[in-house]
Coordinates of C-alpha atoms in Angstrom, one line a residue:
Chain A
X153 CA 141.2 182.9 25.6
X154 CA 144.4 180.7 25.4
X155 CA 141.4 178.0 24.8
X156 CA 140.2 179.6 21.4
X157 CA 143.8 179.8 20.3
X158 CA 144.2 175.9 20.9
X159 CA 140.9 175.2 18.7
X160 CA 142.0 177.6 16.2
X161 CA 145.6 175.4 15.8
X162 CA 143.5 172.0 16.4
X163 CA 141.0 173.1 13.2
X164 CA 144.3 173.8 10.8
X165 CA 144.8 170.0 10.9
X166 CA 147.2 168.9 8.4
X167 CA 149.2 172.5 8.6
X168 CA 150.7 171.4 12.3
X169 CA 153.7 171.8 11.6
X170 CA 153.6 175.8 10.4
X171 CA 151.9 176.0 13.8
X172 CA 154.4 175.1 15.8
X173 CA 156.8 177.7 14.7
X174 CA 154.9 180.4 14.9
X175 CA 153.0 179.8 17.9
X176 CA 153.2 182.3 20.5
X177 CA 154.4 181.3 24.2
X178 CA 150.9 181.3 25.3
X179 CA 151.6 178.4 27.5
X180 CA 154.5 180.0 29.6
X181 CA 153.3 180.4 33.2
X182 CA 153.8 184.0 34.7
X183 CA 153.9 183.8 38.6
X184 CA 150.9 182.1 39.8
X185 CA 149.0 182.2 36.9
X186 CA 147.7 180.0 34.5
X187 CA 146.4 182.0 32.0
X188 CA 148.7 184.7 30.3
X189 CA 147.3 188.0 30.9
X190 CA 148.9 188.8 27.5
X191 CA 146.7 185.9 25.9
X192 CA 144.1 188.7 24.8
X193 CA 147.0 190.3 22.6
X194 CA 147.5 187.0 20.5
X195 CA 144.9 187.8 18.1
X196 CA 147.3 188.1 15.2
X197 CA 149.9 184.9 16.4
X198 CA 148.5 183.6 13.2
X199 CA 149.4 185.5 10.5
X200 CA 146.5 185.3 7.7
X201 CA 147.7 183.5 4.4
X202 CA 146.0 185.9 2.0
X203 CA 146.9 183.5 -0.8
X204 CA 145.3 180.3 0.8
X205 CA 142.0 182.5 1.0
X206 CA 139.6 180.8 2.1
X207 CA 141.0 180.3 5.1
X208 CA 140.5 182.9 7.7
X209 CA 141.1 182.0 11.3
X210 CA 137.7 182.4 13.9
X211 CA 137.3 186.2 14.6
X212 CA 137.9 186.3 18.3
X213 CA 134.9 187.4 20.6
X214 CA 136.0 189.4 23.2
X215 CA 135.5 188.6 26.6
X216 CA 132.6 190.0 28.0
X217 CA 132.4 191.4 32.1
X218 CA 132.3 188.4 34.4
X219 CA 129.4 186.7 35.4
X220 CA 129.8 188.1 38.8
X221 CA 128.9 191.4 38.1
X222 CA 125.2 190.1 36.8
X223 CA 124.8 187.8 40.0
X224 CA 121.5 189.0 42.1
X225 CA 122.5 188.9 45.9
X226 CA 119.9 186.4 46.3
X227 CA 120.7 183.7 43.5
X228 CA 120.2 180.0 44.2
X229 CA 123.9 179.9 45.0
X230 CA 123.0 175.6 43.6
X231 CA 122.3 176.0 40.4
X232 CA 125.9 178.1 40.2
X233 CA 128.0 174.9 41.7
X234 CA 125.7 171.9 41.4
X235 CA 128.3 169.7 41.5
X236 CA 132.1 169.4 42.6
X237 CA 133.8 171.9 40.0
X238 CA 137.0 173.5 39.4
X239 CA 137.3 177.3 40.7
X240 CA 136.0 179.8 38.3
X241 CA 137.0 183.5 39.3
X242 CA 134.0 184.6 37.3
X243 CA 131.4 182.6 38.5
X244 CA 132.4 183.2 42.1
X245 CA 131.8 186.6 43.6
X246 CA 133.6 186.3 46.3
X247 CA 136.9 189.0 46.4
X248 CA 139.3 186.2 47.1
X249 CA 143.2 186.4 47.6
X250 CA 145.2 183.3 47.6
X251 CA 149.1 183.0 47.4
X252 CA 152.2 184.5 48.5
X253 CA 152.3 188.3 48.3
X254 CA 154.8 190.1 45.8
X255 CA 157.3 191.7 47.6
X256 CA 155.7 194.6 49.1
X257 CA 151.9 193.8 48.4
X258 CA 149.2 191.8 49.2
X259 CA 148.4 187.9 47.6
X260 CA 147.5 188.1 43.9
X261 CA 143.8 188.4 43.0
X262 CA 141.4 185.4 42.0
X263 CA 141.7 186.3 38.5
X264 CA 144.2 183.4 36.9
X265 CA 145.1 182.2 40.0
X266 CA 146.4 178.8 40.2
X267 CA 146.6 178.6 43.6
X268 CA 142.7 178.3 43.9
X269 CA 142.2 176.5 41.4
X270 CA 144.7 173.8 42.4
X271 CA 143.0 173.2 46.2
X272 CA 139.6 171.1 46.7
X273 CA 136.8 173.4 47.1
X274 CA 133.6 172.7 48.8
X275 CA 131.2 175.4 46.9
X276 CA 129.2 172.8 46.0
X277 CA 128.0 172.1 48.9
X278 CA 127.4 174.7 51.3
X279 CA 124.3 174.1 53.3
X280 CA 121.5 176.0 51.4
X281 CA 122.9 172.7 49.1
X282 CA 123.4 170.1 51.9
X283 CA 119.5 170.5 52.6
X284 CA 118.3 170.4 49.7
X285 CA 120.3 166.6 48.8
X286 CA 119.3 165.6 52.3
X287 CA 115.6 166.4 51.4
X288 CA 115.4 164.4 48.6
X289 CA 117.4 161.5 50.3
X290 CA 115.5 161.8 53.3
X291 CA 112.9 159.0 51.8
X292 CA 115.7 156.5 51.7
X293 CA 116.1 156.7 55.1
X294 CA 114.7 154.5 58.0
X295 CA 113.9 155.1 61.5
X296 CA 115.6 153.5 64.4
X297 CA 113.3 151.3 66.4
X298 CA 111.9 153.7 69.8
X299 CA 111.7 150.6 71.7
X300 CA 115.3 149.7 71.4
X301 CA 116.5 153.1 73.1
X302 CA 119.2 152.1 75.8
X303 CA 121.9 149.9 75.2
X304 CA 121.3 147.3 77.6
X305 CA 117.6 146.6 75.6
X306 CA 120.1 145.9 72.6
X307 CA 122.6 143.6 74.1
X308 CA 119.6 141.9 75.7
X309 CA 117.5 141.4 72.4
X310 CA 121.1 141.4 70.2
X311 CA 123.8 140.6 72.0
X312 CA 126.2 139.2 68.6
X313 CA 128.0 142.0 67.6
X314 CA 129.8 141.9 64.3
X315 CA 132.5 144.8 63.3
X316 CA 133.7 145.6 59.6
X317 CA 135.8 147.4 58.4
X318 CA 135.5 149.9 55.1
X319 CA 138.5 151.7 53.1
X320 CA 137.7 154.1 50.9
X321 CA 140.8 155.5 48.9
X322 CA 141.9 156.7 45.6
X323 CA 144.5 154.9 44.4
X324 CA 145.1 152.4 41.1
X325 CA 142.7 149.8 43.1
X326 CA 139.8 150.2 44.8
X327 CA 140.1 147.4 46.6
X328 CA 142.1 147.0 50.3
X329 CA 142.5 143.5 51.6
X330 CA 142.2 144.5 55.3
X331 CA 138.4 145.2 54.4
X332 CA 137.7 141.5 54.4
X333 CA 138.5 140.5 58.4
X334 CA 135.5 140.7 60.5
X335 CA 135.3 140.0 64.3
X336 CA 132.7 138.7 65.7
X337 CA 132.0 139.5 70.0
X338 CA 129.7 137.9 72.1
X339 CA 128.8 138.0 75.9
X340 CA 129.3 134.7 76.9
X341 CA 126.9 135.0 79.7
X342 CA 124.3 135.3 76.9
X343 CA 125.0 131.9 75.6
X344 CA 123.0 129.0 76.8
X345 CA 125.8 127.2 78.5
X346 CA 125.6 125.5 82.0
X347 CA 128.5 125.0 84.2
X348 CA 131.1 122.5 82.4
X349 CA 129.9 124.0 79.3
X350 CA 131.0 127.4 79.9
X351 CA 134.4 126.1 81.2
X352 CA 134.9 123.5 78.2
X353 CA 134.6 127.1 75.9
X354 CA 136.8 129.1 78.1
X355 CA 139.9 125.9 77.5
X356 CA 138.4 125.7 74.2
X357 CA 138.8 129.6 73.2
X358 CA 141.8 130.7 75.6
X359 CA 143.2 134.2 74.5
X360 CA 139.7 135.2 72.9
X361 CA 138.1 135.4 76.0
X362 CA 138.3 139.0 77.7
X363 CA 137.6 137.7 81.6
X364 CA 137.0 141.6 82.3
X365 CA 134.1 142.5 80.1
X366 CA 132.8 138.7 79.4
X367 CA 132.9 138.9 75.5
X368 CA 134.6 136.5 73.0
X369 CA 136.3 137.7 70.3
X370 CA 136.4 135.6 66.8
X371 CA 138.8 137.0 64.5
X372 CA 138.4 135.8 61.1
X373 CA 141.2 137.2 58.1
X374 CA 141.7 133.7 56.5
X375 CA 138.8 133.9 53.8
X376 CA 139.5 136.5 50.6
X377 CA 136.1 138.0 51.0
X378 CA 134.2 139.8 53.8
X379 CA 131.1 137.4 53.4
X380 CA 133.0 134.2 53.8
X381 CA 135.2 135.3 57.1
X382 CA 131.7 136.1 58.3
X383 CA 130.4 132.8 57.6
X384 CA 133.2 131.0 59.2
X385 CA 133.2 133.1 62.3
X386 CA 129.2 132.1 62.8
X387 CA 130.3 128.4 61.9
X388 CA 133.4 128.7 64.4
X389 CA 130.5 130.1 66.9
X390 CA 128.4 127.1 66.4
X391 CA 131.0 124.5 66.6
X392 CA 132.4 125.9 69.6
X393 CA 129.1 125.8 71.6
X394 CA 128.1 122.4 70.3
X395 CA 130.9 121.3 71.3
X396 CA 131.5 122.6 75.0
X397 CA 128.3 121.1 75.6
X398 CA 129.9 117.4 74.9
X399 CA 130.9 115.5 77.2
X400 CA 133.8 113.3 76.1
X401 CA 135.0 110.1 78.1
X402 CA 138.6 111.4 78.5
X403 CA 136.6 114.4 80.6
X404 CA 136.7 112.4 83.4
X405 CA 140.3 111.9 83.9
X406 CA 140.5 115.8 84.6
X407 CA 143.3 116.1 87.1
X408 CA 143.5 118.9 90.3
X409 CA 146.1 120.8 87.8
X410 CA 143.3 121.0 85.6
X411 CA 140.8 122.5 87.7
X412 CA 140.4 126.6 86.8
X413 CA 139.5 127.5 90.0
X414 CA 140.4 126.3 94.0
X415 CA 137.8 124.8 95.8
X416 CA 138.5 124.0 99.4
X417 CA 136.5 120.3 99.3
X418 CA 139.2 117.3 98.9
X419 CA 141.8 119.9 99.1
X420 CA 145.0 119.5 101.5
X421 CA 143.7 122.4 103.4
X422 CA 141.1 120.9 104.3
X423 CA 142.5 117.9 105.1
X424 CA 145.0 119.6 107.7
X425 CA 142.5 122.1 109.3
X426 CA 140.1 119.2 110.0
X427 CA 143.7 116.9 111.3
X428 CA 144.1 120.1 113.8
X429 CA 140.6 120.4 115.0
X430 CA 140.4 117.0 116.1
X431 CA 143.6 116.9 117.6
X432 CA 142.8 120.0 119.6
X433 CA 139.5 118.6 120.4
X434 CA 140.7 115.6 121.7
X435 CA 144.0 117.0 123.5
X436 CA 141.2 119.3 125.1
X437 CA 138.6 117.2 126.3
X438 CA 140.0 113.7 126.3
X439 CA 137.0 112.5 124.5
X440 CA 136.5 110.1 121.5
X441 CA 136.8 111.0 118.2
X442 CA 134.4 114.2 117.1
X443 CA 132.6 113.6 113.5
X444 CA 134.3 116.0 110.8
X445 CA 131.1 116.3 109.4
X446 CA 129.6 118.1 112.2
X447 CA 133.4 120.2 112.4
X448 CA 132.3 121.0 109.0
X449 CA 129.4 122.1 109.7
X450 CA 130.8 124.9 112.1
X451 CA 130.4 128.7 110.9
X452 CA 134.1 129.1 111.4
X453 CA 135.2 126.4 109.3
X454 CA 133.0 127.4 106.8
X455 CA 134.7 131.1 107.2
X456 CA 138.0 130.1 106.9
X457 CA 137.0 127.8 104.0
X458 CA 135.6 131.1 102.2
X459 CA 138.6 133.0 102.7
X460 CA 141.2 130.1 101.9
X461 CA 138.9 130.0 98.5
X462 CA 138.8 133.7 97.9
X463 CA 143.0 133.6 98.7
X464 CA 143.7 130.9 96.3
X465 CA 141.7 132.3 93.5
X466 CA 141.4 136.0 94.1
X467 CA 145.3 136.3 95.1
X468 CA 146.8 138.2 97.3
X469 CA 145.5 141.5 98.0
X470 CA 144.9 143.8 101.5
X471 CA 141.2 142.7 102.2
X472 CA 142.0 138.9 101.3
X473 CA 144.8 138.5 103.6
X474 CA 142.8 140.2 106.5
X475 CA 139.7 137.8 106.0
X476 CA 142.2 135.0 106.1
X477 CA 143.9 136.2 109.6
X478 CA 140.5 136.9 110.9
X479 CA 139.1 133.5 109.8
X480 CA 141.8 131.8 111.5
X481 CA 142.3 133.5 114.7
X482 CA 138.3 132.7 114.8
X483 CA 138.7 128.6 114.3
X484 CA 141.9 127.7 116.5
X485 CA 140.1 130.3 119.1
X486 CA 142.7 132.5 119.3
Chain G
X278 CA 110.0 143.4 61.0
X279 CA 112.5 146.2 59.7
X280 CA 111.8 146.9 56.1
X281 CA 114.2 147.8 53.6
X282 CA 113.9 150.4 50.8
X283 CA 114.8 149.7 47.3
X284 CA 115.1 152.4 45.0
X285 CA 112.5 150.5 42.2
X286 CA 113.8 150.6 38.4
X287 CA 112.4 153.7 36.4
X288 CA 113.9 152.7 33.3
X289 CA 110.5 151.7 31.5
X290 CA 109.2 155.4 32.6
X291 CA 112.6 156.8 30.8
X292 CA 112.0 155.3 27.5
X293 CA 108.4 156.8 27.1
X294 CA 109.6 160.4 28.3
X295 CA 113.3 160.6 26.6
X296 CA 113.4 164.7 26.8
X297 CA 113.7 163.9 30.6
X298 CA 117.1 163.2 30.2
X299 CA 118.4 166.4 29.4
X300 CA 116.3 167.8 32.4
X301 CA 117.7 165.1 34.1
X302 CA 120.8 165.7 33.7
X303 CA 120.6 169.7 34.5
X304 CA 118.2 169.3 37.5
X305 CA 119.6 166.7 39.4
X306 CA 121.8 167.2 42.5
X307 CA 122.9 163.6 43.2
X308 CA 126.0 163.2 41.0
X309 CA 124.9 159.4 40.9
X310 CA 121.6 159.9 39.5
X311 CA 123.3 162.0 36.6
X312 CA 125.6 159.2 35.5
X313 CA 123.2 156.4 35.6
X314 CA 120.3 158.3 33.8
X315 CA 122.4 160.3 31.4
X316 CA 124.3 157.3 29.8
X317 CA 121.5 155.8 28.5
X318 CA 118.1 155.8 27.1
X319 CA 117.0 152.3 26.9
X320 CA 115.2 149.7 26.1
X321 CA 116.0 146.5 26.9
X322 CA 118.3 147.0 29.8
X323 CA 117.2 147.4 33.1
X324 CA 118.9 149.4 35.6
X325 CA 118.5 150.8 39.1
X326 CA 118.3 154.4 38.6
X327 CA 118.1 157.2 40.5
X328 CA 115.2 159.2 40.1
X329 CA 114.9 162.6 38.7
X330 CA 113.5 165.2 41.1
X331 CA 110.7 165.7 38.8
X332 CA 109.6 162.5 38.9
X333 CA 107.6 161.4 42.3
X334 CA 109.7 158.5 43.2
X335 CA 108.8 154.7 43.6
X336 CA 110.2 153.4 46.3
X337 CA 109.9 149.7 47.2
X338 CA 109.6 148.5 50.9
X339 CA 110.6 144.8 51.2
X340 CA 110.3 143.0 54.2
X341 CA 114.0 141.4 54.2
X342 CA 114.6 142.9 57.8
X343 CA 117.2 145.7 57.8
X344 CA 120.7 145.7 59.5
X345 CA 121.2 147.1 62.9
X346 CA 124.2 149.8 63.4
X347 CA 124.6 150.8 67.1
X348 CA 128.1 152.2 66.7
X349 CA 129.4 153.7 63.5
X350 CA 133.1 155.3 63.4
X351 CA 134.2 157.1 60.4
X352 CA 138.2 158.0 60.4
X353 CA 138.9 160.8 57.5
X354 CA 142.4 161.0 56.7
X355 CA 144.2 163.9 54.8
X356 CA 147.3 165.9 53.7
X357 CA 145.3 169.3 54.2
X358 CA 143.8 170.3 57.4
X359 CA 141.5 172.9 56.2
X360 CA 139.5 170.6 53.5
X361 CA 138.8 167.9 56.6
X362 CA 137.5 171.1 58.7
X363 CA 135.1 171.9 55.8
X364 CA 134.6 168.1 55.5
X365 CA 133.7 167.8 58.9
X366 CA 131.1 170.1 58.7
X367 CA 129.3 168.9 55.8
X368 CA 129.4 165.6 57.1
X369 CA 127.9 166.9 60.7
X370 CA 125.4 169.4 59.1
X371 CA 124.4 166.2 56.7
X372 CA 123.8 163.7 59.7
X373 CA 121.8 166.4 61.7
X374 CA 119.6 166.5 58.3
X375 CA 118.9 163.2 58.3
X376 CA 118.4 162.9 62.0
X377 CA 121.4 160.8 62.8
X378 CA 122.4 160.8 66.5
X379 CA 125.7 162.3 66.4
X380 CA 128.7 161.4 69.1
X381 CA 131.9 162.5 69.2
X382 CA 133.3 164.4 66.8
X383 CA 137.3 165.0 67.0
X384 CA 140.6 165.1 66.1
X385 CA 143.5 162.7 66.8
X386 CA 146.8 163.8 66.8
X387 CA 148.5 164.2 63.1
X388 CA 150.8 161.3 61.5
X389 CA 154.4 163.4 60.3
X390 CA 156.0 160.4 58.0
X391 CA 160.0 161.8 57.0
X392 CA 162.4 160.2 55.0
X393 CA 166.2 161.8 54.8
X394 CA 167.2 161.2 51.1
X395 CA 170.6 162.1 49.6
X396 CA 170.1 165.0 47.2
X397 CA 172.6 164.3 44.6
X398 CA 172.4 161.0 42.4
X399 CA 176.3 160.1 43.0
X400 CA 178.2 160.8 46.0
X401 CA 178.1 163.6 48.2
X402 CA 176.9 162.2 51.1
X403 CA 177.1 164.8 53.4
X404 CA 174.3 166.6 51.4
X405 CA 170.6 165.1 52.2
X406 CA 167.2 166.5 51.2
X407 CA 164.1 166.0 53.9
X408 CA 161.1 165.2 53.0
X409 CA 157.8 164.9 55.5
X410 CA 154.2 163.1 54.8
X411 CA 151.9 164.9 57.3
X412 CA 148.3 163.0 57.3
X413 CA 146.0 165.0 59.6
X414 CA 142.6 163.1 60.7
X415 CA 139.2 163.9 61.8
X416 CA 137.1 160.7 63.6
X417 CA 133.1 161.1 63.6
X418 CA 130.8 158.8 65.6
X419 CA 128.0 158.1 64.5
X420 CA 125.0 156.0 67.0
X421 CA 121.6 153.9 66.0
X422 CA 121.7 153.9 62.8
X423 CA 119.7 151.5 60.4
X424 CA 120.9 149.8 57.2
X425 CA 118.8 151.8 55.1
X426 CA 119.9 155.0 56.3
X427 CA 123.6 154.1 56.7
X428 CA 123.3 153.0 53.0
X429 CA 122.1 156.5 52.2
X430 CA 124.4 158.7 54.4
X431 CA 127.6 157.1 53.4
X432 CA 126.5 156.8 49.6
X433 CA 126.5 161.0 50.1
X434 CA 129.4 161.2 52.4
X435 CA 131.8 159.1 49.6
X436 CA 130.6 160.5 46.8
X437 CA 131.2 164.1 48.2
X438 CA 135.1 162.7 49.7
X439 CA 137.3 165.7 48.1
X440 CA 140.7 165.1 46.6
X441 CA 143.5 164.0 48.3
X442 CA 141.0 162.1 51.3
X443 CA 140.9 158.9 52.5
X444 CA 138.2 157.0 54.8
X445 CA 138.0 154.3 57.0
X446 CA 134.1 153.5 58.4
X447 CA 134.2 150.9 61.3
X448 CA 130.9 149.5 61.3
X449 CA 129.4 147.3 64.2
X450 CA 126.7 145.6 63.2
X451 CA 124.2 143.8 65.9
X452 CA 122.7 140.6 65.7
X453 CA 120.5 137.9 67.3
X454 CA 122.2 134.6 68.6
X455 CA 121.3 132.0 65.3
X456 CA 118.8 129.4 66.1
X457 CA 121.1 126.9 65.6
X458 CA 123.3 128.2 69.2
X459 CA 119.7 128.3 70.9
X460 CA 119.9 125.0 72.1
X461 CA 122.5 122.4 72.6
X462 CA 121.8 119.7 69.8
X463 CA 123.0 116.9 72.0
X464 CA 120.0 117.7 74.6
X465 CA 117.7 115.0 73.4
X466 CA 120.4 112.4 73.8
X467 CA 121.6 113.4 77.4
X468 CA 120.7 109.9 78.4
X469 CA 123.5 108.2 76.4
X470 CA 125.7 111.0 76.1
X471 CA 128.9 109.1 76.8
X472 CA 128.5 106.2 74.4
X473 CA 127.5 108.8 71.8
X474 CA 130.5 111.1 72.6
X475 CA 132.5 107.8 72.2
X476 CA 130.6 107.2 68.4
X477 CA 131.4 110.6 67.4
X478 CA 134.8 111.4 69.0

């Protein structure tokens, strides 16, 4: 309706300026609606210049009933909304209310009504809709391999696990900069390393290593795009491994601060439980001096050098400190 | 060997049949097949298209292996908590379609963003306006999915994305260990290690 009146002015061209002044206020917006009821009463806004002749504004076709009332109950509602459209009261035949009621009544009618217009509707795709796209995408699709069905076959046959992140937003750019940081995790107990190995990658990583669940983390944000930081997080990988497993001649001045974890051999402890012994020993029996070795052979010094270790590296918790007592009240026979 | 699927160009088959295009253009569902086809009728160009559900489709298997997914997340984010509900469910009926494994499906608590702005341009400080931002969110979890099919599903998931609504899709992506972190390359020379370590350091 108000669109007809619009071509009508658009096709008067050069005569804009006549238009404007006698234009009717077909674009004031009533209460919730966009389209003037009063719109089908403009017929005449434009008076007919009987002198100009040839020039008679369109005849105006009247509206006919909306499409609703010809709509069969069992349409293919998908060939109505095939794709994401605007509301349209007469193509939906649905009795809809949306809006704030008028003082006293109920919320205005779909006819006109901005209100549904203005919100994001989803009649495009109700399901009758949703199977008939997944049908045709269904050939696009590939199966999931049966034999990888539990999670521990995939961190067994795959244990490099690579996390992404995409944005999808409207805005001016389509682009987000936090979409190009990857992290790359791996179980380190996956990794060919032996002993000194795996300890030269722990002092090689530090914080990325999660002592809890095993994995490394490499966090990679310093490239622009997502292909690069993943690149340079498989090349930090590589490096770091090849590099654990060297052996470097300043290795060998590693110190006892140095050490990651106790052990009780060459340790003070040591030293001053096997002191003790002997002195006990030979305060007892008046004999020569006993061999540490075969003291350190005996099941209760190798006790309390278990729970020393466990003390030292464990810390101090209820079941440590009891296998300590124990362990000692076993070697100085008490 | 996982295989991917190419959608194969049909653009030679569009120049011999150019009423298709209007057919095309009517028929198809996929917004993206509509854009790509209707723009052109060519000739010398080639271009992936979609293809027209009257046409059977070529598709091409390649034997590039395809990516692994065993955890997908999807975060939806929105001013309007009724169009992620209807969102939601088009998302979940679409995965069940295509036989995606399906995990949890909730929603975390809603963002309320407020600023306290004066309301007149020049003095009269006393008097402030509040406005809030509320962004509501709905998190999907998605397991064991392929490349392929992650391609497809979230090709139809963005292209569908209403008004107003944003997505985040955390993808983890499994891997082997590279060849190259198989083996130690300073095995063969464990003999001399130290004099080499002394070359190279």
């Amino acid at each position: 309706m108000a669109a007809h009146a619009a071509k009508a002015f658009l096709l008067l061209g050069r005569i804009n300026g006549n238009n404007l002044g006698s234009r009717k206020p077909l674009n004031m917006v009533t209460y919730a609606t966009a389209l003037s009821a009063t719109s089908s009463t403009s017929n005449k806004a434009f008076p007919d210049r009987g002198n100009r002749g040839a020039f008679v504004r369109r005849p105006r076709r009247e509206a006919g009933e909306p499409r609703t009332e010809k709509m069969a109950v069992d349409q293919d509602w998908t060939a109505v909304y095939p794709v994401a459209a605007a509301f349209r009261p007469g193509s939906v035949p649905l009795p809809l209310r949306m809006g704030y009621p008028v003082k006293g009544g109920v919320p205005p009618e779909k006819k006109g009504n901005l209100e549904l217009i203005k919100v994001p509707n989803f009649l495009h795709l109700t399901p009758a809709a949703i199977r008939k796209h997944c049908e045709a995408l269904k050939p696009f699709c590939t199966e999931w391999p049966s034999t990888l069905d539990t999670v521990e076959k995939c961190n067994k046959h795959f244990p490099v696990k690579v996390e992404s992140t995409d944005y999808v937003s409207a805005g001016p750019s389509l682009r987000n900069p936090a979409a190009r940081i990857v992290h790359l995790k791996v179980k380190l107990s996956c990794l060919n390393l032996d002993d000194h190995a795996r300890k030269k990658m722990l002092k090689l990583v530090g914080d990325r290593y999660c002592k809890d669940t095993d994995i490394l983390t490499i966090r990679t944000d310093s490239c622009p795009l997502r292909k690069q930081n993943y690149d340079y997080a498989m090349y930090l990988l590589t490096v770091l491994y090849h590099e654990s497993w060297k052996i470097e001649t300043w290795e060998a001045e590693k110190t006892l601060a140095d050490m990651e974890e106790y052990s009780w051999e060459g340790s003070p402890s040591q030293k001053n439980l096997l002191d003790t012994l002997v002195r006990m020993r030979t305060a007892g029996e008046g004999e020569g001096e006993v061999a540490r070795e075969e003291l350190l052979g005996c099941p209760e010094v190798q006790a309390y050098r278990e729970s020393v270790t466990r003390l030292k590296n464990e810390g101090d918790s209820e079941s440590t400190m009891l296998q300590y007592r124990d362990a000692v009240k076993k070697v100085l026979n008490l | 060997m996982m295989s991917t699927r190419r959608i194969c160009s049909v653009a030679r088959m569009l120049v011999g049949i150019p009423q298709l295009g209007q057919t095309g253009l009517s028929a198809c569902r996929n917004r993206m097949a509509c854009r790509t086809i209707g723009s052109h009728l060519p000739t010398s160009s080639l271009h992936t298209t979609a293809v027209l559900t009257s046409i059977p489709s070529t598709i091409t298997v390649t034997d590039e292996p395809d990516m692994l997914f065993p955890k997908i997340s999807v975060l939806v984010k929105g001013h309007d908590r009724a169009v992620l509900d209807s969102y939601e469910f088009f998302a979940t009926m679409a995965a069940k379609e295509l036989g995606i494994t399906l995990g949890k499906v909730f929603e975390p608590p809603k963002d309320i963003e407020r600023l306290t702005l004066l309301k007149s341009i020049h003095i009269f400080k006393k008097h402030r306006v509040q406005y809030e931002m509320r962004t509501h969110y709905r998190m999907f979890e998605l397991f064991n999915l392929t490349g392929c099919t992650a391609q497809v599903y979230f090709e139809y998931i963005q292209r569908n994305l209403p008004e107003g609504v944003a997505m985040e899709v955390t993808k983890t992506a499994m891997e082997k260990i590279p060849e190259h972190i198989l083996e130690p390359m300073w095995k063969d020379q464990s003999a001399d290690n130290k004099p080499r370590a002394q070359e190279q350091s």
